[in-house]
Coordinates of C-alpha atoms in Angstrom, one line a residue:
M541 CA 110.2 26.1 19.8
Y542 CA 107.7 26.9 22.1
Y543 CA 104.6 27.3 18.7
F544 CA 106.1 23.6 17.2
L545 CA 105.9 22.7 20.8
A546 CA 102.7 22.8 20.7
A547 CA 101.1 22.5 16.9
L548 CA 102.5 18.4 17.0
L549 CA 100.7 19.2 21.0
L550 CA 97.3 20.1 18.2
G551 CA 97.7 17.8 15.9
G552 CA 98.8 14.3 17.3
L553 CA 95.4 14.4 19.4
F554 CA 93.8 15.6 15.9
Y555 CA 95.3 12.1 14.9
Y556 CA 94.0 11.0 18.7
F557 CA 90.4 11.5 18.0
L558 CA 90.5 10.9 14.3
I559 CA 91.9 7.0 14.5
Q560 CA 88.8 7.4 17.6
K561 CA 85.9 7.8 15.3
R562 CA 87.2 5.0 13.0
R563 CA 87.2 3.0 14.9
S564 CA 83.9 3.1 17.1
N565 CA 82.0 3.7 13.5
A566 CA 84.3 0.5 12.1
L567 CA 81.5 -2.1 13.3
N568 CA 78.5 0.5 12.2
N569 CA 79.0 -0.2 8.7
H570 CA 79.5 -4.6 9.0
A571 CA 76.9 -5.3 12.0
E572 CA 74.4 -4.2 14.9
L573 CA 75.2 -4.8 18.2
Q574 CA 72.0 -4.4 19.9
A575 CA 72.7 -5.0 24.4
R576 CA 69.6 -6.4 26.6
V577 CA 69.5 -5.7 30.5
L578 CA 67.5 -8.8 32.0
I579 CA 67.2 -9.8 35.9
D580 CA 65.1 -12.6 37.4
P581 CA 63.5 -11.1 41.4
Q582 CA 62.3 -14.2 42.1
S583 CA 66.7 -15.9 41.5
N584 CA 68.1 -13.3 44.5
D585 CA 69.7 -14.0 48.6
C586 CA 69.6 -11.7 51.2
N587 CA 72.2 -8.9 49.4
R588 CA 72.4 -9.2 46.1
I589 CA 70.2 -9.8 42.8
Y590 CA 71.0 -11.5 39.3
G591 CA 70.6 -11.1 36.1
C592 CA 72.6 -11.1 33.1
F593 CA 74.0 -8.8 29.9
I594 CA 72.7 -9.7 26.2
F595 CA 74.6 -10.1 23.7
Q596 CA 73.0 -10.4 19.5
V597 CA 74.4 -9.4 16.5
N598 CA 72.9 -8.8 13.0
C599 CA 75.1 -8.8 10.5
L600 CA 74.7 -6.1 7.6
D601 CA 77.3 -7.0 4.9
E602 CA 78.2 -10.2 3.8
S603 CA 81.4 -9.8 4.0
L604 CA 82.2 -10.3 7.9
R605 CA 82.9 -13.8 9.3
E606 CA 83.3 -13.3 13.0
V607 CA 82.6 -10.0 15.3
V608 CA 84.0 -10.3 19.1
L609 CA 84.0 -8.7 22.6
T610 CA 86.8 -7.6 24.7
S611 CA 86.9 -5.5 26.8
L612 CA 82.8 -4.9 28.8
H613 CA 82.9 -1.0 30.6
C614 CA 79.2 0.0 31.9
S615 CA 79.2 2.3 33.1
N616 CA 76.9 1.9 36.7
K617 CA 79.6 1.0 39.4
H618 CA 76.5 -0.6 42.2
I619 CA 76.7 -2.9 38.6
H620 CA 78.6 -6.4 39.1
V621 CA 80.2 -8.0 35.9
N622 CA 80.5 -11.4 36.5
H623 CA 84.1 -13.1 35.5
F624 CA 84.2 -11.4 31.4
D625 CA 87.3 -12.9 29.3
Q626 CA 85.3 -12.7 25.2
L627 CA 82.7 -13.6 23.7
D628 CA 82.8 -14.9 20.5
F629 CA 80.4 -13.9 17.4
F630 CA 80.3 -16.5 14.7
I631 CA 78.9 -15.8 11.6
N632 CA 77.9 -17.5 8.6
P633 CA 80.2 -15.9 5.6
G634 CA 78.1 -14.1 2.7
Q635 CA 75.2 -14.7 4.2
K636 CA 73.3 -11.9 6.2
G637 CA 71.3 -12.0 8.9
E638 CA 71.5 -12.2 12.8
S639 CA 73.2 -14.4 14.9
G640 CA 72.7 -16.8 18.0
M641 CA 72.8 -14.8 21.1
R642 CA 74.9 -14.5 24.4
S643 CA 75.3 -13.2 27.2
I644 CA 77.4 -12.3 30.9
G645 CA 75.2 -13.3 33.8
I646 CA 76.2 -9.8 36.2
S647 CA 74.7 -8.9 40.0
F648 CA 73.4 -6.2 41.2
S649 CA 73.1 -4.6 45.5
L650 CA 70.2 -5.0 47.1
S651 CA 69.5 -2.3 48.8
Y652 CA 70.1 0.0 45.3
M653 CA 67.5 -2.0 42.9
Q654 CA 64.6 -1.8 45.5
H655 CA 65.9 2.8 45.0
Y656 CA 66.1 2.3 41.0
K657 CA 64.4 4.3 38.0
P658 CA 64.5 3.0 35.0
K659 CA 67.2 5.9 33.5
K660 CA 69.2 5.0 30.4
E661 CA 72.5 3.3 31.5
T662 CA 75.6 3.5 29.3
L663 CA 77.4 0.0 28.2
I664 CA 80.9 0.9 26.4
L665 CA 82.1 -2.0 24.5
K666 CA 85.5 -2.7 22.8
G667 CA 86.0 -6.1 20.5
F668 CA 87.5 -6.2 17.2
Y669 CA 85.3 -7.6 14.4
R670 CA 86.8 -10.4 11.4
E671 CA 85.8 -10.7 7.9
T672 CA 86.6 -13.4 5.2
K673 CA 89.4 -11.6 3.9
G674 CA 90.9 -12.3 6.6
K675 CA 91.5 -8.6 8.3
R676 CA 91.6 -7.3 11.3
K677 CA 89.3 -4.5 13.0
A678 CA 89.4 -3.2 16.5
F679 CA 86.0 -1.5 17.4
F680 CA 84.4 0.6 20.0
C681 CA 80.9 1.1 20.6
T682 CA 78.3 3.1 22.9
K683 CA 75.5 1.4 23.8
Y684 CA 72.6 2.3 26.0
F685 CA 70.2 0.0 27.8
Q686 CA 67.3 0.4 31.2
I687 CA 66.6 -3.0 33.0
E688 CA 64.4 -5.0 32.6
A689 CA 62.7 -8.0 35.0
L690 CA 62.6 -10.9 33.1
N691 CA 58.3 -11.3 33.0
K692 CA 58.2 -8.5 31.8
A693 CA 60.3 -8.9 29.1
D694 CA 58.8 -12.2 28.6
E695 CA 55.1 -10.3 27.7
K696 CA 57.3 -8.1 25.2
D697 CA 57.9 -10.9 23.7
K698 CA 54.8 -12.6 23.3
D699 CA 53.4 -9.2 22.0
I700 CA 55.8 -9.4 20.0
R701 CA 55.3 -12.6 18.5
N702 CA 51.9 -12.2 18.4
S703 CA 51.6 -8.2 16.5
T704 CA 53.6 -10.0 14.1
L705 CA 51.8 -13.5 13.5
T706 CA 48.4 -11.4 12.9
G707 CA 49.5 -9.2 10.8

């Protein structure tokens, strides 16, 4: 009897992890989700410094119609996410390419940012996507990011634009 219960428990765990693995790979076949964090050193008050998460979807499949982020969890407990319900990325059916950018406001304690050392942070995103046929499939993915200052991000974008214009 105990062997049967143990086998049933192990089978259930295997099935759970198989479903989670499928969910984590579900979006990768249709789109690529990009995440960045930008902070503005000029916009701070006496205790906090403000910034935002910036998301963009790169559509890889023509059958993708919409990507919706419903949940966002950050590994860094010092990041406070402003009110977040969901983010919708609408994709033109039959067209590949990048969607519009969406952002979510965040804030950090000023003391944390004074002692910050650049490292990769983890962001866990959950949501669903819809295909043109109307199918809705859930996904979750993990993205890594580094906190960037707004002025440094502008310099990187200018360098990229200049290299593509001259090359």
